[in-house]
Amino acid sequence: MPLLQFEALSLYFEESGEGTPVLLLHGLGSSGRDWESVAPRLTGRHRVIVPDARGHGRSGKPPGAYGVPRFARDIAGLCDALGLTGVHVVGLSMGGMMGFQLAVDRPELVRSLVIVNSGPELVARTLRRKFEFGLRLTLLKLLGPSVLAKVLAPKLFPKPEQEALRQRALEIFSANDPDAYLRATKGLVGWSVMRHLGGITCPVLVLASDRDYTPVSTKQAYVDLLPNAQLQVLSDSGHASPHDQPDKVAEAVEAFLAGVEDAAVDARQPG
């Protein structure tokens, strides 16, 4: 079983394929399984590394505060231990937040970013958002992950034909360690790297689902603050697009990474 041990953490990860390295980072309360329908598509040209974040999946759940900077340091430690540089980082939701933090903290490590239904901050700026954050924390504290799962699964997969995806989400979210899940959730609220966006100069692709929790316009607003970013909309997709539209996500990621690498080759050509 691929486990990296450092400090007080056992970090689980899987890897496959050969070529330039690609990190696939999952969402809150989930695991590397978020990418199981996308990762095989990338292994033809890339070495694909899929970790479970601290407190999630098969990774350790040590005590102490969690949060995006802590998660990002763990992933940077994994990259360093594996000798990875020039990594393409692809993150869903919380994974996208980790990607932004990596690009701020370790810009030399990040060759490109793909941000899927995420953003550079999680700050409650409206009463509605404050209520949503408070409700989620309250459900976790009082009733645990299994009850929260029953709330989240229908929101992620609302269509009648998505019953299998709903049941899978119920299984994954319900399996979370209650204390680790609560600490991870608390650690996201209030996080922001908005003031650093102008310094993220690597190529960035933002994938925004048309039925995500936040509108496409919200993603476009922060894309406009990034020096080298583009926005692509995923149609007929919700927040968990690697599950409900894996082919579209894989195609978008493949095309973007190919463009980044082709541009690098062209830049090295004489004349």
PDB file of N, CA, C and O in Angstrom, residues 4-6 9 11-13 15 20-25 47-51 71-90 98-99 102-103 106 108-112:
ATOM      1  N   LEU A   4       3.120   7.424   2.403  1.00  0.00           N
ATOM      2  CA  LEU A   4       4.277   8.253   2.709  1.00  0.00           C
ATOM      3  C   LEU A   4       4.167   8.698   4.158  1.00  0.00           C
ATOM      4  O   LEU A   4       3.152   9.277   4.557  1.00  0.00           O
ATOM      5  N   GLN A   5       5.184   8.426   4.950  1.00  0.00           N
ATOM      6  CA  GLN A   5       5.177   8.796   6.358  1.00  0.00           C
ATOM      7  C   GLN A   5       6.061  10.014   6.574  1.00  0.00           C
ATOM      8  O   GLN A   5       7.252   9.981   6.238  1.00  0.00           O
ATOM      9  N   PHE A   6       5.488  11.113   7.047  1.00  0.00           N
ATOM     10  CA  PHE A   6       6.300  12.253   7.447  1.00  0.00           C
ATOM     11  C   PHE A   6       5.578  13.021   8.530  1.00  0.00           C
ATOM     12  O   PHE A   6       4.351  13.097   8.559  1.00  0.00           O
ATOM     13  N   LEU A   9       2.038  12.138  10.053  1.00  0.00           N
ATOM     14  CA  LEU A   9       1.028  11.806   9.048  1.00  0.00           C
ATOM     15  C   LEU A   9       1.455  10.638   8.175  1.00  0.00           C
ATOM     16  O   LEU A   9       2.586  10.597   7.687  1.00  0.00           O
ATOM     17  N   LEU A  11       0.402   9.511   4.634  1.00  0.00           N
ATOM     18  CA  LEU A  11      -0.339  10.042   3.495  1.00  0.00           C
ATOM     19  C   LEU A  11      -0.464   8.960   2.429  1.00  0.00           C
ATOM     20  O   LEU A  11       0.534   8.476   1.891  1.00  0.00           O
ATOM     21  N   TYR A  12      -1.690   8.575   2.152  1.00  0.00           N
ATOM     22  CA  TYR A  12      -1.964   7.550   1.142  1.00  0.00           C
ATOM     23  C   TYR A  12      -2.011   8.191  -0.238  1.00  0.00           C
ATOM     24  O   TYR A  12      -2.559   9.273  -0.425  1.00  0.00           O
ATOM     25  N   PHE A  13      -1.445   7.508  -1.226  1.00  0.00           N
ATOM     26  CA  PHE A  13      -1.543   7.991  -2.594  1.00  0.00           C
ATOM     27  C   PHE A  13      -1.455   6.816  -3.551  1.00  0.00           C
ATOM     28  O   PHE A  13      -0.950   5.736  -3.212  1.00  0.00           O
ATOM     29  N   GLU A  15      -0.426   6.005  -7.800  1.00  0.00           N
ATOM     30  CA  GLU A  15       0.160   6.585  -8.997  1.00  0.00           C
ATOM     31  C   GLU A  15       0.147   5.575 -10.127  1.00  0.00           C
ATOM     32  O   GLU A  15       0.201   4.368  -9.902  1.00  0.00           O
ATOM     33  N   THR A  20       5.044  13.492 -17.822  1.00  0.00           N
ATOM     34  CA  THR A  20       5.061  14.647 -16.939  1.00  0.00           C
ATOM     35  C   THR A  20       4.057  14.439 -15.796  1.00  0.00           C
ATOM     36  O   THR A  20       2.979  13.887 -15.998  1.00  0.00           O
ATOM     37  N   PRO A  21       4.400  14.878 -14.577  1.00  0.00           N
ATOM     38  CA  PRO A  21       3.555  14.570 -13.421  1.00  0.00           C
ATOM     39  C   PRO A  21       2.281  15.400 -13.366  1.00  0.00           C
ATOM     40  O   PRO A  21       2.288  16.601 -13.651  1.00  0.00           O
ATOM     41  N   VAL A  22       1.206  14.736 -12.972  1.00  0.00           N
ATOM     42  CA  VAL A  22      -0.096  15.367 -12.769  1.00  0.00           C
ATOM     43  C   VAL A  22      -0.613  14.956 -11.397  1.00  0.00           C
ATOM     44  O   VAL A  22      -0.673  13.770 -11.081  1.00  0.00           O
ATOM     45  N   LEU A  23      -0.967  15.942 -10.580  1.00  0.00           N
ATOM     46  CA  LEU A  23      -1.580  15.701  -9.280  1.00  0.00           C
ATOM     47  C   LEU A  23      -3.086  15.896  -9.398  1.00  0.00           C
ATOM     48  O   LEU A  23      -3.542  16.929  -9.896  1.00  0.00           O
ATOM     49  N   LEU A  24      -3.853  14.946  -8.921  1.00  0.00           N
ATOM     50  CA  LEU A  24      -5.310  15.067  -8.890  1.00  0.00           C
ATOM     51  C   LEU A  24      -5.748  15.159  -7.432  1.00  0.00           C
ATOM     52  O   LEU A  24      -5.568  14.216  -6.662  1.00  0.00           O
ATOM     53  N   LEU A  25      -6.320  16.309  -7.056  1.00  0.00           N
ATOM     54  CA  LEU A  25      -6.663  16.585  -5.658  1.00  0.00           C
ATOM     55  C   LEU A  25      -8.188  16.615  -5.490  1.00  0.00           C
ATOM     56  O   LEU A  25      -8.896  17.267  -6.253  1.00  0.00           O
ATOM     57  N   ARG A  47       2.439  10.901 -15.648  1.00  0.00           N
ATOM     58  CA  ARG A  47       2.539  10.166 -14.391  1.00  0.00           C
ATOM     59  C   ARG A  47       1.505  10.782 -13.463  1.00  0.00           C
ATOM     60  O   ARG A  47       1.644  11.929 -13.021  1.00  0.00           O
ATOM     61  N   VAL A  48       0.467  10.059 -13.160  1.00  0.00           N
ATOM     62  CA  VAL A  48      -0.685  10.586 -12.427  1.00  0.00           C
ATOM     63  C   VAL A  48      -0.592  10.164 -10.964  1.00  0.00           C
ATOM     64  O   VAL A  48      -0.528   8.971 -10.655  1.00  0.00           O
ATOM     65  N   ILE A  49      -0.591  11.150 -10.073  1.00  0.00           N
ATOM     66  CA  ILE A  49      -0.511  10.903  -8.631  1.00  0.00           C
ATOM     67  C   ILE A  49      -1.810  11.375  -7.993  1.00  0.00           C
ATOM     68  O   ILE A  49      -2.221  12.531  -8.186  1.00  0.00           O
ATOM     69  N   VAL A  50      -2.464  10.491  -7.251  1.00  0.00           N
ATOM     70  CA  VAL A  50      -3.769  10.781  -6.659  1.00  0.00           C
ATOM     71  C   VAL A  50      -3.696  10.524  -5.154  1.00  0.00           C
ATOM     72  O   VAL A  50      -3.810   9.382  -4.700  1.00  0.00           O
ATOM     73  N   PRO A  51      -3.495  11.569  -4.344  1.00  0.00           N
ATOM     74  CA  PRO A  51      -3.417  11.376  -2.886  1.00  0.00           C
ATOM     75  C   PRO A  51      -4.774  11.543  -2.202  1.00  0.00           C
ATOM     76  O   PRO A  51      -5.703  12.144  -2.745  1.00  0.00           O
ATOM     77  N   PHE A  71      -3.047  21.299   4.360  1.00  0.00           N
ATOM     78  CA  PHE A  71      -3.231  20.317   3.296  1.00  0.00           C
ATOM     79  C   PHE A  71      -2.208  20.531   2.179  1.00  0.00           C
ATOM     80  O   PHE A  71      -1.639  19.576   1.650  1.00  0.00           O
ATOM     81  N   ALA A  72      -2.001  21.783   1.800  1.00  0.00           N
ATOM     82  CA  ALA A  72      -1.069  22.083   0.707  1.00  0.00           C
ATOM     83  C   ALA A  72       0.363  21.719   1.084  1.00  0.00           C
ATOM     84  O   ALA A  72       1.124  21.214   0.249  1.00  0.00           O
ATOM     85  N   ARG A  73       0.739  21.961   2.336  1.00  0.00           N
ATOM     86  CA  ARG A  73       2.091  21.583   2.771  1.00  0.00           C
ATOM     87  C   ARG A  73       2.272  20.072   2.705  1.00  0.00           C
ATOM     88  O   ARG A  73       3.355  19.581   2.343  1.00  0.00           O
ATOM     89  N   ASP A  74       1.231  19.330   3.059  1.00  0.00           N
ATOM     90  CA  ASP A  74       1.304  17.876   2.951  1.00  0.00           C
ATOM     91  C   ASP A  74       1.565  17.451   1.503  1.00  0.00           C
ATOM     92  O   ASP A  74       2.398  16.575   1.242  1.00  0.00           O
ATOM     93  N   ILE A  75       0.830  18.048   0.582  1.00  0.00           N
ATOM     94  CA  ILE A  75       0.969  17.668  -0.821  1.00  0.00           C
ATOM     95  C   ILE A  75       2.330  18.085  -1.364  1.00  0.00           C
ATOM     96  O   ILE A  75       2.961  17.350  -2.139  1.00  0.00           O
ATOM     97  N   ALA A  76       2.810  19.255  -0.944  1.00  0.00           N
ATOM     98  CA  ALA A  76       4.154  19.675  -1.344  1.00  0.00           C
ATOM     99  C   ALA A  76       5.193  18.691  -0.809  1.00  0.00           C
ATOM    100  O   ALA A  76       6.168  18.354  -1.503  1.00  0.00           O
ATOM    101  N   GLY A  77       4.991  18.209   0.431  1.00  0.00           N
ATOM    102  CA  GLY A  77       5.889  17.221   1.001  1.00  0.00           C
ATOM    103  C   GLY A  77       5.883  15.922   0.211  1.00  0.00           C
ATOM    104  O   GLY A  77       6.931  15.286   0.027  1.00  0.00           O
ATOM    105  N   LEU A  78       4.716  15.518  -0.268  1.00  0.00           N
ATOM    106  CA  LEU A  78       4.614  14.325  -1.107  1.00  0.00           C
ATOM    107  C   LEU A  78       5.404  14.517  -2.397  1.00  0.00           C
ATOM    108  O   LEU A  78       6.168  13.636  -2.811  1.00  0.00           O
ATOM    109  N   CYS A  79       5.221  15.672  -3.027  1.00  0.00           N
ATOM    110  CA  CYS A  79       5.943  15.956  -4.274  1.00  0.00           C
ATOM    111  C   CYS A  79       7.455  15.943  -4.041  1.00  0.00           C
ATOM    112  O   CYS A  79       8.215  15.378  -4.841  1.00  0.00           O
ATOM    113  N   ASP A  80       7.887  16.545  -2.966  1.00  0.00           N
ATOM    114  CA  ASP A  80       9.321  16.575  -2.660  1.00  0.00           C
ATOM    115  C   ASP A  80       9.852  15.164  -2.430  1.00  0.00           C
ATOM    116  O   ASP A  80      10.941  14.811  -2.903  1.00  0.00           O
ATOM    117  N   ALA A  81       9.091  14.357  -1.702  1.00  0.00           N
ATOM    118  CA  ALA A  81       9.540  12.989  -1.415  1.00  0.00           C
ATOM    119  C   ALA A  81       9.624  12.150  -2.684  1.00  0.00           C
ATOM    120  O   ALA A  81      10.486  11.266  -2.792  1.00  0.00           O
ATOM    121  N   LEU A  82       8.746  12.424  -3.645  1.00  0.00           N
ATOM    122  CA  LEU A  82       8.750  11.685  -4.904  1.00  0.00           C
ATOM    123  C   LEU A  82       9.679  12.304  -5.943  1.00  0.00           C
ATOM    124  O   LEU A  82       9.801  11.781  -7.056  1.00  0.00           O
ATOM    125  N   GLY A  83      10.310  13.423  -5.576  1.00  0.00           N
ATOM    126  CA  GLY A  83      11.210  14.089  -6.501  1.00  0.00           C
ATOM    127  C   GLY A  83      10.509  14.761  -7.669  1.00  0.00           C
ATOM    128  O   GLY A  83      11.075  14.881  -8.760  1.00  0.00           O
ATOM    129  N   LEU A  84       9.292  15.219  -7.455  1.00  0.00           N
ATOM    130  CA  LEU A  84       8.499  15.817  -8.526  1.00  0.00           C
ATOM    131  C   LEU A  84       8.747  17.315  -8.630  1.00  0.00           C
ATOM    132  O   LEU A  84       8.781  18.018  -7.615  1.00  0.00           O
ATOM    133  N   THR A  85       8.909  17.795  -9.833  1.00  0.00           N
ATOM    134  CA  THR A  85       8.954  19.229 -10.119  1.00  0.00           C
ATOM    135  C   THR A  85       8.126  19.488 -11.370  1.00  0.00           C
ATOM    136  O   THR A  85       7.849  18.565 -12.139  1.00  0.00           O
ATOM    137  N   GLY A  86       7.755  20.728 -11.572  1.00  0.00           N
ATOM    138  CA  GLY A  86       6.966  21.058 -12.759  1.00  0.00           C
ATOM    139  C   GLY A  86       5.686  20.251 -12.847  1.00  0.00           C
ATOM    140  O   GLY A  86       5.390  19.620 -13.867  1.00  0.00           O
ATOM    141  N   VAL A  87       4.902  20.283 -11.787  1.00  0.00           N
ATOM    142  CA  VAL A  87       3.709  19.433 -11.669  1.00  0.00           C
ATOM    143  C   VAL A  87       2.475  20.170 -12.194  1.00  0.00           C
ATOM    144  O   VAL A  87       2.245  21.337 -11.873  1.00  0.00           O
ATOM    145  N   HIS A  88       1.680  19.473 -12.996  1.00  0.00           N
ATOM    146  CA  HIS A  88       0.349  19.956 -13.353  1.00  0.00           C
ATOM    147  C   HIS A  88      -0.596  19.605 -12.200  1.00  0.00           C
ATOM    148  O   HIS A  88      -0.733  18.425 -11.849  1.00  0.00           O
ATOM    149  N   VAL A  89      -1.232  20.586 -11.611  1.00  0.00           N
ATOM    150  CA  VAL A  89      -2.095  20.362 -10.446  1.00  0.00           C
ATOM    151  C   VAL A  89      -3.551  20.550 -10.860  1.00  0.00           C
ATOM    152  O   VAL A  89      -3.925  21.602 -11.396  1.00  0.00           O
ATOM    153  N   VAL A  90      -4.359  19.529 -10.615  1.00  0.00           N
ATOM    154  CA  VAL A  90      -5.782  19.540 -10.962  1.00  0.00           C
ATOM    155  C   VAL A  90      -6.565  19.329  -9.673  1.00  0.00           C
ATOM    156  O   VAL A  90      -6.371  18.311  -8.989  1.00  0.00           O
ATOM    157  N   MET A  98      -6.529  23.857  -2.541  1.00  0.00           N
ATOM    158  CA  MET A  98      -5.176  23.382  -2.287  1.00  0.00           C
ATOM    159  C   MET A  98      -4.253  23.751  -3.443  1.00  0.00           C
ATOM    160  O   MET A  98      -3.086  24.122  -3.241  1.00  0.00           O
ATOM    161  N   GLY A  99      -4.768  23.643  -4.680  1.00  0.00           N
ATOM    162  CA  GLY A  99      -3.970  24.015  -5.835  1.00  0.00           C
ATOM    163  C   GLY A  99      -3.582  25.474  -5.820  1.00  0.00           C
ATOM    164  O   GLY A  99      -2.419  25.834  -6.093  1.00  0.00           O
ATOM    165  N   LEU A 102      -0.875  25.956  -3.197  1.00  0.00           N
ATOM    166  CA  LEU A 102       0.409  25.464  -3.686  1.00  0.00           C
ATOM    167  C   LEU A 102       1.047  26.458  -4.644  1.00  0.00           C
ATOM    168  O   LEU A 102       2.263  26.696  -4.593  1.00  0.00           O
ATOM    169  N   ALA A 103       0.240  27.043  -5.525  1.00  0.00           N
ATOM    170  CA  ALA A 103       0.772  28.004  -6.491  1.00  0.00           C
ATOM    171  C   ALA A 103       1.295  29.263  -5.804  1.00  0.00           C
ATOM    172  O   ALA A 103       2.220  29.910  -6.309  1.00  0.00           O
ATOM    173  N   ARG A 106       4.417  27.524  -3.252  1.00  0.00           N
ATOM    174  CA  ARG A 106       5.486  26.814  -3.945  1.00  0.00           C
ATOM    175  C   ARG A 106       5.354  26.999  -5.461  1.00  0.00           C
ATOM    176  O   ARG A 106       5.115  26.039  -6.206  1.00  0.00           O
ATOM    177  N   GLU A 108       7.411  27.352  -7.772  1.00  0.00           N
ATOM    178  CA  GLU A 108       8.353  26.593  -8.584  1.00  0.00           C
ATOM    179  C   GLU A 108       7.914  25.146  -8.784  1.00  0.00           C
ATOM    180  O   GLU A 108       8.376  24.457  -9.707  1.00  0.00           O
ATOM    181  N   LEU A 109       6.997  24.687  -7.946  1.00  0.00           N
ATOM    182  CA  LEU A 109       6.508  23.314  -8.029  1.00  0.00           C
ATOM    183  C   LEU A 109       5.384  23.168  -9.041  1.00  0.00           C
ATOM    184  O   LEU A 109       5.214  22.105  -9.647  1.00  0.00           O
ATOM    185  N   VAL A 110       4.608  24.223  -9.258  1.00  0.00           N
ATOM    186  CA  VAL A 110       3.365  24.147 -10.027  1.00  0.00           C
ATOM    187  C   VAL A 110       3.596  24.628 -11.458  1.00  0.00           C
ATOM    188  O   VAL A 110       3.845  25.807 -11.697  1.00  0.00           O
ATOM    189  N   ARG A 111       3.481  23.701 -12.387  1.00  0.00           N
ATOM    190  CA  ARG A 111       3.638  24.050 -13.808  1.00  0.00           C
ATOM    191  C   ARG A 111       2.357  24.632 -14.386  1.00  0.00           C
ATOM    192  O   ARG A 111       2.385  25.532 -15.224  1.00  0.00           O
ATOM    193  N   SER A 112       1.234  24.099 -13.974  1.00  0.00           N
ATOM    194  CA  SER A 112      -0.064  24.622 -14.406  1.00  0.00           C
ATOM    195  C   SER A 112      -1.114  24.242 -13.376  1.00  0.00           C
ATOM    196  O   SER A 112      -0.890  23.362 -12.533  1.00  0.00           O
TER     197      SER A 112
END
